[in-house]
Amino acid sequence: MTAWLHPTSLMYKKSFVLLLVVFFSVAAMAQQRAHKSTDQINSLNWSILATINYVLNDKNQFSPVYSESVKRFKDKPFDLEGYLIPVKARKTHHTFLLSPLPVNQCNFCGANGIPAMIYVESKQPIAFTGKTIHLTGILRLDDTGDVPVRLVEAEFF
């Protein structure tokens, strides 16, 4: 047996680790569903959120630019149906992202581009689910903070 194939050699260990990384990467990609536009939830309220644009400010950061249609709902009740995207590893969530695409799809690729997402602060906790959830809350806009659009005091139907 050559020296680099010997189980104690560093080259063998690196090759084995690389093989494992490639194997698990290919397995993960094979399990991910192809992006289908029929999986995306289309509604008037998601269309309204999609009108938020972002510009690069003088601090080299992206700042939101709210359309008039979004501003009409500022600090008013707003309802959405979407998929829960966890922001922390927990069994139940009070804060999470809501997306018009399921979490098992790449939210940053595909024919439809980057979907509009909203940060949710709910009144009651919800367990993760791959099914859609329907909720209502107060729409908050903040062009000075880290979260430009939030749904606060959210409740589930």
GROMACS .gro file of C-alpha atoms in nm:
model
  157
    1MET     CA    1   0.000   0.000   0.000
    2THR     CA    2   0.139   0.342  -0.091
    3ALA     CA    3   0.206   0.587   0.190
    4TRP     CA    4  -0.073   0.835   0.100
    5LEU     CA    5  -0.335   0.557   0.099
    6HIS     CA    6  -0.239   0.438   0.444
    7PRO     CA    7  -0.529   0.506   0.689
    8THR     CA    8  -0.303   0.702   0.923
    9SER     CA    9  -0.166   0.940   0.658
   10LEU     CA   10  -0.279   1.303   0.647
   11MET     CA   11  -0.346   1.284   0.271
   12TYR     CA   12  -0.579   0.985   0.326
   13LYS     CA   13  -0.772   1.171   0.596
   14LYS     CA   14  -0.808   1.483   0.381
   15SER     CA   15  -0.923   1.275   0.083
   16PHE     CA   16  -1.177   1.092   0.298
   17VAL     CA   17  -1.316   1.417   0.442
   18LEU     CA   18  -1.340   1.567   0.092
   19LEU     CA   19  -1.522   1.257  -0.029
   20LEU     CA   20  -1.771   1.287   0.260
   21VAL     CA   21  -1.830   1.657   0.190
   22VAL     CA   22  -1.896   1.588  -0.178
   23PHE     CA   23  -2.125   1.294  -0.097
   24PHE     CA   24  -2.338   1.487   0.153
   25SER     CA   25  -2.352   1.795  -0.072
   26VAL     CA   26  -2.479   1.589  -0.365
   27ALA     CA   27  -2.728   1.409  -0.138
   28ALA     CA   28  -2.860   1.741  -0.005
   29MET     CA   29  -2.900   1.883  -0.356
   30ALA     CA   30  -3.081   1.569  -0.470
   31GLN     CA   31  -3.333   1.602  -0.185
   32GLN     CA   32  -3.407   1.969  -0.255
   33ARG     CA   33  -3.717   2.008  -0.468
   34ALA     CA   34  -3.689   2.191  -0.793
   35HIS     CA   35  -3.827   2.544  -0.779
   36LYS     CA   36  -4.179   2.548  -0.919
   37SER     CA   37  -4.367   2.873  -0.965
   38THR     CA   38  -4.687   2.694  -0.860
   39ASP     CA   39  -4.541   2.653  -0.509
   40GLN     CA   40  -4.517   3.029  -0.465
   41ILE     CA   41  -4.809   3.196  -0.292
   42ASN     CA   42  -4.938   3.486  -0.498
   43SER     CA   43  -5.164   3.738  -0.330
   44LEU     CA   44  -5.231   4.108  -0.339
   45ASN     CA   45  -5.053   4.163  -0.006
   46TRP     CA   46  -4.738   3.977  -0.120
   47SER     CA   47  -4.744   4.189  -0.436
   48ILE     CA   48  -4.762   4.503  -0.222
   49LEU     CA   49  -4.459   4.392  -0.017
   50ALA     CA   50  -4.271   4.314  -0.339
   51THR     CA   51  -4.286   4.684  -0.432
   52ILE     CA   52  -4.031   4.770  -0.161
   53ASN     CA   53  -3.704   4.863  -0.331
   54TYR     CA   54  -3.358   4.902  -0.182
   55VAL     CA   55  -3.093   5.162  -0.262
   56LEU     CA   56  -2.732   5.187  -0.155
   57ASN     CA   57  -2.693   5.479   0.088
   58ASP     CA   58  -2.386   5.692   0.166
   59LYS     CA   59  -2.283   5.445   0.442
   60ASN     CA   60  -2.263   5.170   0.178
   61GLN     CA   61  -2.570   4.999   0.325
   62PHE     CA   62  -2.899   4.912   0.162
   63SER     CA   63  -3.192   5.129   0.267
   64PRO     CA   64  -3.556   5.051   0.188
   65VAL     CA   65  -3.763   5.274  -0.037
   66TYR     CA   66  -4.132   5.221   0.036
   67SER     CA   67  -4.388   5.258  -0.240
   68GLU     CA   68  -4.709   5.447  -0.178
   69SER     CA   69  -4.903   5.119  -0.178
   70VAL     CA   70  -4.688   4.991   0.113
   71LYS     CA   71  -4.708   5.322   0.302
   72ARG     CA   72  -5.091   5.300   0.297
   73PHE     CA   73  -5.072   4.998   0.528
   74LYS     CA   74  -4.813   5.137   0.771
   75ASP     CA   75  -4.926   5.076   1.133
   76LYS     CA   76  -5.250   4.916   1.011
   77PRO     CA   77  -5.380   4.557   1.012
   78PHE     CA   78  -5.223   4.342   0.741
   79ASP     CA   79  -5.275   3.972   0.672
   80LEU     CA   80  -5.059   3.720   0.488
   81GLU     CA   81  -5.045   3.353   0.408
   82GLY     CA   82  -4.699   3.203   0.373
   83TYR     CA   83  -4.434   2.960   0.486
   84LEU     CA   84  -4.256   2.985   0.820
   85ILE     CA   85  -3.877   3.033   0.787
   86PRO     CA   86  -3.710   2.994   1.130
   87VAL     CA   87  -3.447   3.248   1.238
   88LYS     CA   88  -3.337   3.040   1.540
   89ALA     CA   89  -3.317   2.668   1.601
   90ARG     CA   90  -3.615   2.606   1.830
   91LYS     CA   91  -3.922   2.386   1.852
   92THR     CA   92  -4.162   2.682   1.863
   93HIS     CA   93  -4.121   3.032   1.731
   94HIS     CA   94  -4.239   3.377   1.840
   95THR     CA   95  -4.019   3.547   1.580
   96PHE     CA   96  -3.956   3.415   1.228
   97LEU     CA   97  -3.960   3.510   0.864
   98LEU     CA   98  -4.264   3.453   0.648
   99SER     CA   99  -4.203   3.373   0.282
  100PRO     CA  100  -4.422   3.303  -0.019
  101LEU     CA  101  -4.194   3.001  -0.092
  102PRO     CA  102  -4.149   2.687   0.121
  103VAL     CA  103  -3.835   2.658   0.334
  104ASN     CA  104  -3.722   2.346   0.146
  105GLN     CA  105  -3.673   2.550  -0.169
  106CYS     CA  106  -3.386   2.784  -0.231
  107ASN     CA  107  -3.528   3.128  -0.161
  108PHE     CA  108  -3.247   3.300  -0.350
  109CYS     CA  109  -3.260   3.121  -0.685
  110GLY     CA  110  -3.501   3.000  -0.948
  111ALA     CA  111  -3.712   3.162  -1.213
  112ASN     CA  112  -3.900   3.388  -0.973
  113GLY     CA  113  -3.596   3.554  -0.816
  114ILE     CA  114  -3.573   3.654  -0.451
  115PRO     CA  115  -3.915   3.645  -0.287
  116ALA     CA  116  -4.043   3.919  -0.060
  117MET     CA  117  -4.008   3.813   0.304
  118ILE     CA  118  -4.136   3.970   0.620
  119TYR     CA  119  -4.016   3.947   0.979
  120VAL     CA  120  -4.297   3.831   1.210
  121GLU     CA  121  -4.337   3.886   1.584
  122SER     CA  122  -4.629   3.671   1.694
  123LYS     CA  123  -4.838   3.687   2.011
  124GLN     CA  124  -4.841   3.310   2.053
  125PRO     CA  125  -4.567   3.057   1.968
  126ILE     CA  126  -4.600   2.834   1.664
  127ALA     CA  127  -4.428   2.504   1.594
  128PHE     CA  128  -4.241   2.474   1.266
  129THR     CA  129  -4.451   2.340   0.981
  130GLY     CA  130  -4.390   2.291   0.612
  131LYS     CA  131  -4.750   2.389   0.541
  132THR     CA  132  -4.869   2.743   0.487
  133ILE     CA  133  -4.983   2.952   0.779
  134HIS     CA  134  -5.226   3.243   0.767
  135LEU     CA  135  -5.181   3.531   1.007
  136THR     CA  136  -5.273   3.891   1.064
  137GLY     CA  137  -5.092   4.167   1.249
  138ILE     CA  138  -4.983   4.529   1.233
  139LEU     CA  139  -4.747   4.625   0.947
  140ARG     CA  140  -4.445   4.823   1.071
  141LEU     CA  141  -4.201   5.001   0.841
  142ASP     CA  142  -3.859   5.114   0.963
  143ASP     CA  143  -3.602   5.257   0.724
  144THR     CA  144  -3.350   5.320   1.004
  145GLY     CA  145  -3.322   4.972   1.158
  146ASP     CA  146  -3.207   4.627   1.063
  147VAL     CA  147  -3.558   4.501   0.986
  148PRO     CA  148  -3.727   4.728   0.730
  149VAL     CA  149  -4.066   4.556   0.733
  150ARG     CA  150  -4.227   4.364   1.020
  151LEU     CA  151  -4.561   4.217   1.110
  152VAL     CA  152  -4.604   4.270   1.484
  153GLU     CA  153  -4.868   4.143   1.727
  154ALA     CA  154  -4.937   3.868   1.474
  155GLU     CA  155  -5.210   3.614   1.537
  156PHE     CA  156  -5.284   3.296   1.346
  157PHE     CA  157  -5.617   3.215   1.186
   0.00000   0.00000   0.00000
